[in-house]
Tab-separated table of C-alpha atoms in Angstrom:
chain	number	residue	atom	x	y	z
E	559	UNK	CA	103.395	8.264	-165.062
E	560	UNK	CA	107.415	7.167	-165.333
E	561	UNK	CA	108.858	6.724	-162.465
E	562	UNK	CA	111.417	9.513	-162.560
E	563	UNK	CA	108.528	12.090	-162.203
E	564	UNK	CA	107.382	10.192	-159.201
E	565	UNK	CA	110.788	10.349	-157.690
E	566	UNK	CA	110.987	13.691	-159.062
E	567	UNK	CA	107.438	15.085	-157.115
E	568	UNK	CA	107.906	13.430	-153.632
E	569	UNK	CA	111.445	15.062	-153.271
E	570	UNK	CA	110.051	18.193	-154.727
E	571	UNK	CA	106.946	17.963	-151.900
E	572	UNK	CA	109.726	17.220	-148.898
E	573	UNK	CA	112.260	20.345	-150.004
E	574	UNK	CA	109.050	22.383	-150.053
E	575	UNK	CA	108.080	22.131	-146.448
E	576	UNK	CA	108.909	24.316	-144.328
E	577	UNK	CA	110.676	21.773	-141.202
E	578	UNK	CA	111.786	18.345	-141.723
E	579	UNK	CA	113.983	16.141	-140.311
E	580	UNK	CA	118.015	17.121	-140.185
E	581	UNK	CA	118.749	14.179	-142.102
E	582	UNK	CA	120.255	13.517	-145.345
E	583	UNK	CA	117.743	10.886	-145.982
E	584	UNK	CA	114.729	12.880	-145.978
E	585	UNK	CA	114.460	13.660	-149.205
E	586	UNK	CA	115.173	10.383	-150.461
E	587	UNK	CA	113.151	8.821	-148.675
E	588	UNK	CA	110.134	11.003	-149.820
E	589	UNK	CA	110.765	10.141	-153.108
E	590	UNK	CA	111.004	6.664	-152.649
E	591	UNK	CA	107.425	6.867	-151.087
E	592	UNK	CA	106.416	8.834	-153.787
E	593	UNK	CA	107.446	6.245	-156.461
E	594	UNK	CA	106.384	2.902	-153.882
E	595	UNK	CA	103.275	2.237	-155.822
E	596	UNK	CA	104.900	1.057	-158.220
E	597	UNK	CA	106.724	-2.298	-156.547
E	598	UNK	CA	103.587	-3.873	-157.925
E	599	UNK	CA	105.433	-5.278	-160.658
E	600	UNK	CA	107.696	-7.167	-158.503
E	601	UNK	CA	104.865	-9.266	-158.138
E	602	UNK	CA	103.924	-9.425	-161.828
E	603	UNK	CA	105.333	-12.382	-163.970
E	604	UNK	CA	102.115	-12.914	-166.691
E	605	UNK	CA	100.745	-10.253	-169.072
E	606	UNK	CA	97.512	-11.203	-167.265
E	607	UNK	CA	99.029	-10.530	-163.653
E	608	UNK	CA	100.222	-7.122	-165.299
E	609	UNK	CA	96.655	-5.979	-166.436
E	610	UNK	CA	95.029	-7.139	-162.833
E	611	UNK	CA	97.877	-5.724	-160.208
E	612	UNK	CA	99.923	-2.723	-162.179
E	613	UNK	CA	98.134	0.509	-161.277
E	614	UNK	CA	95.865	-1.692	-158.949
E	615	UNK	CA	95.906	-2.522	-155.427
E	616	UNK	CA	99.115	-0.575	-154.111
E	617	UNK	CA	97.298	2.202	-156.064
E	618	UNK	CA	93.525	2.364	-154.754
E	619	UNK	CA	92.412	4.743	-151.844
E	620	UNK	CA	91.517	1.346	-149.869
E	621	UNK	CA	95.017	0.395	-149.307
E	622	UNK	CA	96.751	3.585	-148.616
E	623	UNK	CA	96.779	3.979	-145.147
E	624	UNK	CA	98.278	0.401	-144.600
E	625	UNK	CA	100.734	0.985	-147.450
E	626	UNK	CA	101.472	3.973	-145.755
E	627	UNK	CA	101.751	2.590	-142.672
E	628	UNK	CA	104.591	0.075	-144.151
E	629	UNK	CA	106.089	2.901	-146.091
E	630	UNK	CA	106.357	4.826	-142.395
E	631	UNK	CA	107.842	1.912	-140.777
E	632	UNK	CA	110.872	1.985	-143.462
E	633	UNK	CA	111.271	5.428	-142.863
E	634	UNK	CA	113.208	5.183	-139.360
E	635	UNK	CA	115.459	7.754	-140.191
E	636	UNK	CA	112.825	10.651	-139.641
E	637	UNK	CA	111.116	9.372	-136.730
E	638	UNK	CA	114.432	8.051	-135.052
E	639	UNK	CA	115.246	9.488	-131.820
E	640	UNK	CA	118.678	10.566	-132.873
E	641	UNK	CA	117.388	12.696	-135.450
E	642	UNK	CA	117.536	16.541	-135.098
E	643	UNK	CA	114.096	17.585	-135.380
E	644	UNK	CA	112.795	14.343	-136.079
E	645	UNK	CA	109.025	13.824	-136.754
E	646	UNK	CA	106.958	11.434	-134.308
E	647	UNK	CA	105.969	8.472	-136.065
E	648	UNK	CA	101.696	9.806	-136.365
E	649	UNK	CA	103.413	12.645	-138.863
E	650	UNK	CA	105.442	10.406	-140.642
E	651	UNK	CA	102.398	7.608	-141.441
E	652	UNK	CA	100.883	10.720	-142.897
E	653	UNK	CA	103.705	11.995	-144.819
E	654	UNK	CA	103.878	8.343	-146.696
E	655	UNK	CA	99.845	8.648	-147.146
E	656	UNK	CA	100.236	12.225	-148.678
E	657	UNK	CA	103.290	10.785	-150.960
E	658	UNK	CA	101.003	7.420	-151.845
E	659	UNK	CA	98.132	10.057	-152.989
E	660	UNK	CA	100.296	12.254	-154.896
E	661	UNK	CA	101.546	9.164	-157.167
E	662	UNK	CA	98.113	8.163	-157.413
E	663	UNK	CA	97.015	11.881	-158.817
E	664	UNK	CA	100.120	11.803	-160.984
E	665	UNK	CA	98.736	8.320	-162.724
E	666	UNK	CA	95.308	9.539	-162.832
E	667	UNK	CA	95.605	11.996	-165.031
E	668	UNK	CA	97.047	10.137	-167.284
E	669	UNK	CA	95.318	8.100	-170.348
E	670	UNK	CA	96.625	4.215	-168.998
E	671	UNK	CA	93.860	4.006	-166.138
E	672	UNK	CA	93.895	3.473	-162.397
E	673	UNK	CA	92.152	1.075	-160.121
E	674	UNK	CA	91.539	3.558	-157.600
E	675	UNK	CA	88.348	1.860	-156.175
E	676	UNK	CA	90.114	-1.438	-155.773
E	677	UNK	CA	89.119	-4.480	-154.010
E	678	UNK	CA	85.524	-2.984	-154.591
E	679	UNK	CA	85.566	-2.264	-158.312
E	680	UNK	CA	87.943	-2.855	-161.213
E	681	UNK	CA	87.171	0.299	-162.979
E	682	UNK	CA	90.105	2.297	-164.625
E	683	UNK	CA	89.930	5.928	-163.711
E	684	UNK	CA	91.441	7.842	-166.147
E	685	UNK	CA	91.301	11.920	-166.382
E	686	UNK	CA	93.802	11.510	-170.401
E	687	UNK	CA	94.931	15.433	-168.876
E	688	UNK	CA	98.582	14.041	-169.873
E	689	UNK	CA	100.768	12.170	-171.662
E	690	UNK	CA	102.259	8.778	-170.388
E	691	UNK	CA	105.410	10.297	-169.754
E	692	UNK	CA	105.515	14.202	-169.965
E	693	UNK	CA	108.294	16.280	-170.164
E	694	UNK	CA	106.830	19.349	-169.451
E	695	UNK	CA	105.837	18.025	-166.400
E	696	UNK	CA	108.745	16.054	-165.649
E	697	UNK	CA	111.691	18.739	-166.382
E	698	UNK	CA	110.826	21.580	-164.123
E	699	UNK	CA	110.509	19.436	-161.529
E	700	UNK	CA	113.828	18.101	-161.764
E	701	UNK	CA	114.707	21.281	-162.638
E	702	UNK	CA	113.528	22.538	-158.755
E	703	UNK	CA	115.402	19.780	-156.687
E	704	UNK	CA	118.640	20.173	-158.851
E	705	UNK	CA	118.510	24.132	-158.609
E	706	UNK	CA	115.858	25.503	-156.171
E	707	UNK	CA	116.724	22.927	-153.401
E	708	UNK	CA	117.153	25.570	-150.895
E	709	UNK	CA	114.928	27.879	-152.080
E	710	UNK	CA	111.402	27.256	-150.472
E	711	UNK	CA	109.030	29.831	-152.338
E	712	UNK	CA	110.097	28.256	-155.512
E	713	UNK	CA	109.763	24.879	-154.455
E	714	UNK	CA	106.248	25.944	-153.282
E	715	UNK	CA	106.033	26.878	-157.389
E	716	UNK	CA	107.379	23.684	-158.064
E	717	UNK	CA	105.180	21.361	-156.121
E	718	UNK	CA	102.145	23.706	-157.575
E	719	UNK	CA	103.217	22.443	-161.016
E	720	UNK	CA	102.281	19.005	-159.657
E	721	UNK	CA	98.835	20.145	-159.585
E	722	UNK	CA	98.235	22.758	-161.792
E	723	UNK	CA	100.041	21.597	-165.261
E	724	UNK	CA	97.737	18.360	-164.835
E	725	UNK	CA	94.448	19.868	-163.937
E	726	UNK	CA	94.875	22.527	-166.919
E	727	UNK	CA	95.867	19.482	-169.169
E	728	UNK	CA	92.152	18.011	-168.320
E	729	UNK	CA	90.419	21.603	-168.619
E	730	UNK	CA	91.454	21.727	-171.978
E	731	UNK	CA	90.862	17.938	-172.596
E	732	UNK	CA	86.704	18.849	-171.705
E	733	UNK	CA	87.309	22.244	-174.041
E	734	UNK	CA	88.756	19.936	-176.757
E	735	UNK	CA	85.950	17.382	-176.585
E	736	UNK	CA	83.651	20.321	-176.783
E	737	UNK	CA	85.233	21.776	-179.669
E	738	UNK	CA	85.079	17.971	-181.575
E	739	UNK	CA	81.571	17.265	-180.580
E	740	UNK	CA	80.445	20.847	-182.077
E	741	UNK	CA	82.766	20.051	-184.839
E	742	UNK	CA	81.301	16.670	-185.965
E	743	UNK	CA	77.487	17.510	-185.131
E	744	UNK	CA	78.004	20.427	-187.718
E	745	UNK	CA	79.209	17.977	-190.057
E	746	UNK	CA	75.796	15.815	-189.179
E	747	UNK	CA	77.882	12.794	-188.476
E	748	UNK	CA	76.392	10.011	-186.183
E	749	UNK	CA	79.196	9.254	-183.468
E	750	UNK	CA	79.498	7.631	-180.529
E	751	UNK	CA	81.934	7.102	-177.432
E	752	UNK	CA	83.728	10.097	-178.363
E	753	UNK	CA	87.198	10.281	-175.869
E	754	UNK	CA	89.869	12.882	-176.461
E	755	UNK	CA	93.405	11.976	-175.499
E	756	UNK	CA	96.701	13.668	-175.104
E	757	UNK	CA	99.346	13.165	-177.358
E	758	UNK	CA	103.015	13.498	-176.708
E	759	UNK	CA	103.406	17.257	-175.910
E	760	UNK	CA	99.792	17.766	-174.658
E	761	UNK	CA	99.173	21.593	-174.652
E	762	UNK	CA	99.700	21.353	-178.102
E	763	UNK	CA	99.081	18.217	-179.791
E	764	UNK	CA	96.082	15.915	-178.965
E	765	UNK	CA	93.646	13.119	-180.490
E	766	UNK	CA	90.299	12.588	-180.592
E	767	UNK	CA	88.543	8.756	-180.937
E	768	UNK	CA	85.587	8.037	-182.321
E	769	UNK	CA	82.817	5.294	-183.089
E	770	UNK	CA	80.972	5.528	-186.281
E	771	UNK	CA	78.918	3.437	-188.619
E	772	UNK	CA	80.469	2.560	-191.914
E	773	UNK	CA	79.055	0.314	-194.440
E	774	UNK	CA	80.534	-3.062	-192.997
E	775	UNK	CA	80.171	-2.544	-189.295
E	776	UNK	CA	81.411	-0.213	-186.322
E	777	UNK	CA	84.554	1.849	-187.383
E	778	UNK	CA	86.956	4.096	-184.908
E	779	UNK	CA	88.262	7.004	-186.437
E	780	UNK	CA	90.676	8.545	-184.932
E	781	UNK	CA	91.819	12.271	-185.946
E	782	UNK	CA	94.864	14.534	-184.930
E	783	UNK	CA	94.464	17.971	-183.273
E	784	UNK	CA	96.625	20.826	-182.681
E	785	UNK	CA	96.477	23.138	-179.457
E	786	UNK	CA	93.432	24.948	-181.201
E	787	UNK	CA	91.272	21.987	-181.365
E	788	UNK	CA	91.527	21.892	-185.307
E	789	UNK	CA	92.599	18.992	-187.417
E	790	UNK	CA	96.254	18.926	-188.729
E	791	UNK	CA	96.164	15.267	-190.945
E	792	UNK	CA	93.629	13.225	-192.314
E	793	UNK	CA	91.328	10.760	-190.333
E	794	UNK	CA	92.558	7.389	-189.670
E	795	UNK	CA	89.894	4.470	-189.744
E	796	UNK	CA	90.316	1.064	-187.929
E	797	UNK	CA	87.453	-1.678	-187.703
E	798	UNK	CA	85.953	-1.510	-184.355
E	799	UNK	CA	86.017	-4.743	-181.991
E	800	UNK	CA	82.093	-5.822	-182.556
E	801	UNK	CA	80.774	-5.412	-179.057
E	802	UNK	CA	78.775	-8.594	-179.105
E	803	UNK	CA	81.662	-10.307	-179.814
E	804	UNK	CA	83.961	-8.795	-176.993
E	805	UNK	CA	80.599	-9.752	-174.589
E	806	UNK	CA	81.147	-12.970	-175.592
E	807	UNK	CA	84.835	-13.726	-175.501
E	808	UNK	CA	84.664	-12.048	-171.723
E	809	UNK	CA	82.069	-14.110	-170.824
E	810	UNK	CA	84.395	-17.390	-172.136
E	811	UNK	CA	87.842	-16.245	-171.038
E	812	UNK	CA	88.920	-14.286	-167.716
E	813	UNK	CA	91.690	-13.107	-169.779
E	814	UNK	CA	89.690	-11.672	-172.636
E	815	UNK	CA	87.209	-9.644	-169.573
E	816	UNK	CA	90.247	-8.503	-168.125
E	817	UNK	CA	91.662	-7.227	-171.888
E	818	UNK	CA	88.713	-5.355	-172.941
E	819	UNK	CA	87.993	-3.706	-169.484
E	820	UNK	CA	91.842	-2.504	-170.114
E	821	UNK	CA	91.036	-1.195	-173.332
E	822	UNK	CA	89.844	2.068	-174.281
E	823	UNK	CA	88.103	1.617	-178.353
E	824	UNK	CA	89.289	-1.503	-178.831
E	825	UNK	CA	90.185	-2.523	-182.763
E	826	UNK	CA	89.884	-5.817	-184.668
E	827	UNK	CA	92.282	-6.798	-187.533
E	828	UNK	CA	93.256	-10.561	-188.817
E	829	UNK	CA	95.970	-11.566	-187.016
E	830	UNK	CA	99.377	-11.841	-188.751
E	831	UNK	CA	100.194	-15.377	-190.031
E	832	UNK	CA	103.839	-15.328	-187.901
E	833	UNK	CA	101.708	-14.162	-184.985
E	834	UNK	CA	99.139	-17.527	-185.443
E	835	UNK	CA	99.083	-20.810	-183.404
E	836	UNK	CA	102.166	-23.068	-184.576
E	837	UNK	CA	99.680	-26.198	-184.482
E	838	UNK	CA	96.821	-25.993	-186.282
E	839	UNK	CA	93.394	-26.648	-183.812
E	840	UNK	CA	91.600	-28.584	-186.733
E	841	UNK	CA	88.589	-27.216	-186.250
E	842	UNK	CA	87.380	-25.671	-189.462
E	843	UNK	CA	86.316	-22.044	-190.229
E	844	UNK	CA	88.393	-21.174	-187.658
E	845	UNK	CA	89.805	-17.589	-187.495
E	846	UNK	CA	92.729	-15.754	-186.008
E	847	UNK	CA	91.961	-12.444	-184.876
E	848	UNK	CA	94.120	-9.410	-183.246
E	849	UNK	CA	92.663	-6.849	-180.653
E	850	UNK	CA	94.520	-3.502	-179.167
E	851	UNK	CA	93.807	-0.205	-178.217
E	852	UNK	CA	94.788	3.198	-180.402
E	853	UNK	CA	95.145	4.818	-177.055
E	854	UNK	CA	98.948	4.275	-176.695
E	855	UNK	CA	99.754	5.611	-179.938
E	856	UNK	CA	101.093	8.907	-181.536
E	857	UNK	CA	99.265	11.323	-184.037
E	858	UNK	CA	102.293	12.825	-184.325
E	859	UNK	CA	105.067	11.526	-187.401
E	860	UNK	CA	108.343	11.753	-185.404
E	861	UNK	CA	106.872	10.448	-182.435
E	862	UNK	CA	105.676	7.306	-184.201
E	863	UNK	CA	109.514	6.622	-185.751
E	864	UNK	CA	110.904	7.272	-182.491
E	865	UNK	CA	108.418	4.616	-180.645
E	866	UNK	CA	109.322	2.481	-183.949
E	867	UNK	CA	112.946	2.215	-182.352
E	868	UNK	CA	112.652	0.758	-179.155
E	869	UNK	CA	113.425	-2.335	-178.305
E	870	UNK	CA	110.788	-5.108	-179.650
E	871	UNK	CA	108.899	-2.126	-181.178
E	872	UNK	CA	105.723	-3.402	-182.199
E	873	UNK	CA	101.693	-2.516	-180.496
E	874	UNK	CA	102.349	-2.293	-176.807
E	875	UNK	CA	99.079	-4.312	-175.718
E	876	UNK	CA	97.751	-7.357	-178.295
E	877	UNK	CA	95.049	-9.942	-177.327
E	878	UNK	CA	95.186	-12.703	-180.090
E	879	UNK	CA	92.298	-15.005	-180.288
E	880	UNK	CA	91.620	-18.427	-182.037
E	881	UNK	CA	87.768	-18.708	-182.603
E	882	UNK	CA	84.950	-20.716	-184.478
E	883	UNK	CA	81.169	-20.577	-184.926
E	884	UNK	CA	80.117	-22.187	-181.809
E	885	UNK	CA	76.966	-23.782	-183.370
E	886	UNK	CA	79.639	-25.862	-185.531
E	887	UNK	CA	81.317	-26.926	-182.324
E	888	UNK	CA	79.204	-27.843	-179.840
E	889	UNK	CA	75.814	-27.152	-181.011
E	890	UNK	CA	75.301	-24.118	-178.488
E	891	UNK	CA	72.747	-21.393	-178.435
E	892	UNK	CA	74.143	-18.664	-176.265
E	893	UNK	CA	76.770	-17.519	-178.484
E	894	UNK	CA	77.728	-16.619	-181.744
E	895	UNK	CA	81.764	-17.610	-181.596
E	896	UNK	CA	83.343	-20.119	-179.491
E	897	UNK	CA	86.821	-19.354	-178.013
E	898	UNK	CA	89.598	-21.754	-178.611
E	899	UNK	CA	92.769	-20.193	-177.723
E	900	UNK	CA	94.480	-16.763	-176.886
E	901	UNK	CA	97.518	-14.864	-176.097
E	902	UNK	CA	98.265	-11.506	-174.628
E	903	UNK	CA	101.476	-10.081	-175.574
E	904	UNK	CA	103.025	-6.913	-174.575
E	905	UNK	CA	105.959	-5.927	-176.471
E	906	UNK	CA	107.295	-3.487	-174.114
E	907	UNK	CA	107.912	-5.022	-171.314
E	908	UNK	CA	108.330	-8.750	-173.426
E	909	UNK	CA	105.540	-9.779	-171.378
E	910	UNK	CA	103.976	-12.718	-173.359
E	911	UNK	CA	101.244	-15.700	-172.324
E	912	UNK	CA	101.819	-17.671	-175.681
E	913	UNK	CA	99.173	-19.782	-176.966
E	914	UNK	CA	96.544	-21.229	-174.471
E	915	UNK	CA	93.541	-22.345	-173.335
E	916	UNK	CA	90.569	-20.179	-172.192
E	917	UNK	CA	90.046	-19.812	-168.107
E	918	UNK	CA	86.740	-19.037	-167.582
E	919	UNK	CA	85.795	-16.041	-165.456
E	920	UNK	CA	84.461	-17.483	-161.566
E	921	UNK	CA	84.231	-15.865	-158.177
E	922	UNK	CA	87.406	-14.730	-156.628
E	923	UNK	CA	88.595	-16.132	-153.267
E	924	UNK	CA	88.772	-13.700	-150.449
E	925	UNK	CA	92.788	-13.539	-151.064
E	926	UNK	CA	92.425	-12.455	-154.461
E	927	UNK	CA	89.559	-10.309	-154.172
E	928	UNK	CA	91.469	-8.287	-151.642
E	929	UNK	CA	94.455	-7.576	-153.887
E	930	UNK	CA	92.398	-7.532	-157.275
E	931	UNK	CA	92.990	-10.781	-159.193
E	932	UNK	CA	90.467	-13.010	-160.586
């Protein structure tokens, strides 16, 4: 989630309660805890370092009471002494806790994925109740604390918006899987990893994915829905990533691992010829090859043109790969392709590795396995 609805939520959660410190920073400060999760990216400077700590160790369950803990030390103001009706500093601690699991809710239930389980597992939780950035969520609550602000019962309604409008968003998700799987199986096609997402404008616009065999290999269809589950354009197809050959590049690169455990359905395509190594590897048969996720696009036509005018507008998250039969290089028997160089670049943020060599995965240190890298 952006972090304006963040912001927006933890100053909503303060105003609703009904004592709080007599201080003009309380609210403020709430929000700031609300949005703190986020600093992670003061401590990203590689796409690689983006994947690994964004959304990862500020963000799991683990962590919370210590970042908590640092959160309540900043926030002197309500536990000063000075302070009409200031909180002791026990109540403040778990004011930051409550405002680091309310960001973490509010990024769960979106499609990108959270590392809630962090330093024991990498897994992405991700409920796809709404979109990346939601303004139907995001509105009303700014909305409240612009309005409402002294008006508790409705900030009660607005902090139950944090909650509810999310939760429905994956109800109808599960309905809308439902409705697809019902959908297809009447059709007596063979599918597989079926995921329904939101699309911009959730309630009523959403997207299902899908694996399914076509005559060359794995395809991933992917098919527009409106609020009644029913198609409103045509199927799009995309060649599937072959999952022997993901297996393999994750098993030669800790980038690639790190990529495709990001990814959702990942998709293959040959990589554009302004997009491939300046200096040729001179290895022969060698092939160029672009991977990236459908999940962070649009169904939807004028959503597509307006994400096709931001800055450096191009696929948000691209793993390029250099590879060649292995057998040809080296003689090998455990794999089919042998990994030569890659790049992750993500056009959003201008996040990009360039061209290099592979870093194969090993064992963590303690220091990195306690704040996720590899």
């Amino acid at each position: 989630m952006d972090p304006i609805t963040h912001a927006a939520s933890g100053a909503v959660a303060m105003l609703a309660l009904s004592r709080r410190p007599l201080t003009r920073w309380a609210v403020p400060l709430a929000a700031l805890a609300a949005a703190s999760p986020d600093l992670d990216l003061v401590f990203v400077s590689t796409p690689l370092q983006f994947l690994l700590l964004h959304r990862g160790i500020t963000h799991s369950l683990a962590a919370m009471p210590i970042l908590g803990l640092l959160l309540a030390l900043c926030c002197y103001p309500l536990w000063r002494s000075t302070t009409p009706g200031r909180w002791n500093f026990g109540k403040v601690w778990l004011l930051t806790c409550a405002m680091v699991l309310l960001h973490i809710w509010l990024d769960v239930v979106t499609t990108y994925g959270t590392m809630i389980f962090l330093p024991f597992s990498h897994e992405r939780v991700r409920l796809n109740g709404v979109f990346i950035i939601d303004l139907l969520l995001t509105l009303p609550l700014l909305w409240a604390v612009w309005r409402w602000r002294r008006k508790r019962g409705l900030m009660l309604l607005a902090l139950a918006w944090v909650f509810v409008y999310p939760a429905t968003g994956v109800g109808l998700n599960a309905w809308h899987a439902a409705q697809a799987e019902a959908l297809l199986r009447a059709e007596n096609r063979q599918v597989s990893h079926l995921t329904v997402l939101p699309d911009a404008f959730s309630p009523f616009f959403w997207r299902v994915l899908f694996e399914e065999q076509g005559p060359d290999g794995m395809l991933v269809r992917e098919q527009s829905l409106n609020a009644l589950g029913r198609p409103r354009a045509p199927e799009t197809t995309h060649q599937a990533a072959p999952s022997r050959l993901t297996e393999e590049l994750s098993r030669q690169s800790v980038t690639c691992e790190t990529f495709f455990q990001f990814t959702l359905l990942p998709v293959m395509t040959p990589l554009r010829p302004e997009d491939a190594p300046k200096a040729p590897s001179g290895v022969q048969d060698a092939q160029n090859l672009l991977f990236y996720d459908l999940r962070f696009g649009s169904g939807l036509a004028f959503v597509r043109k307006i994400m096709a005018l931001r800055p450096h507008a191009d696929i948000p998250f691209q793993l390029m790969v250099e590879v060649a039969p292995a057998q040809a290089q080296s003689g090998a028997e455990t794999a089919d392709m042998l990994l030569l160089r890659q790049r992750l670049r993500f056009s959003d943020s201008r996040r990009d590795s360039h061209w290099q060599l592979p870093r194969v995965p090993r064992p963590p240190s303690l220091a990195e396995w306690l704040v996720g890298l590899r």
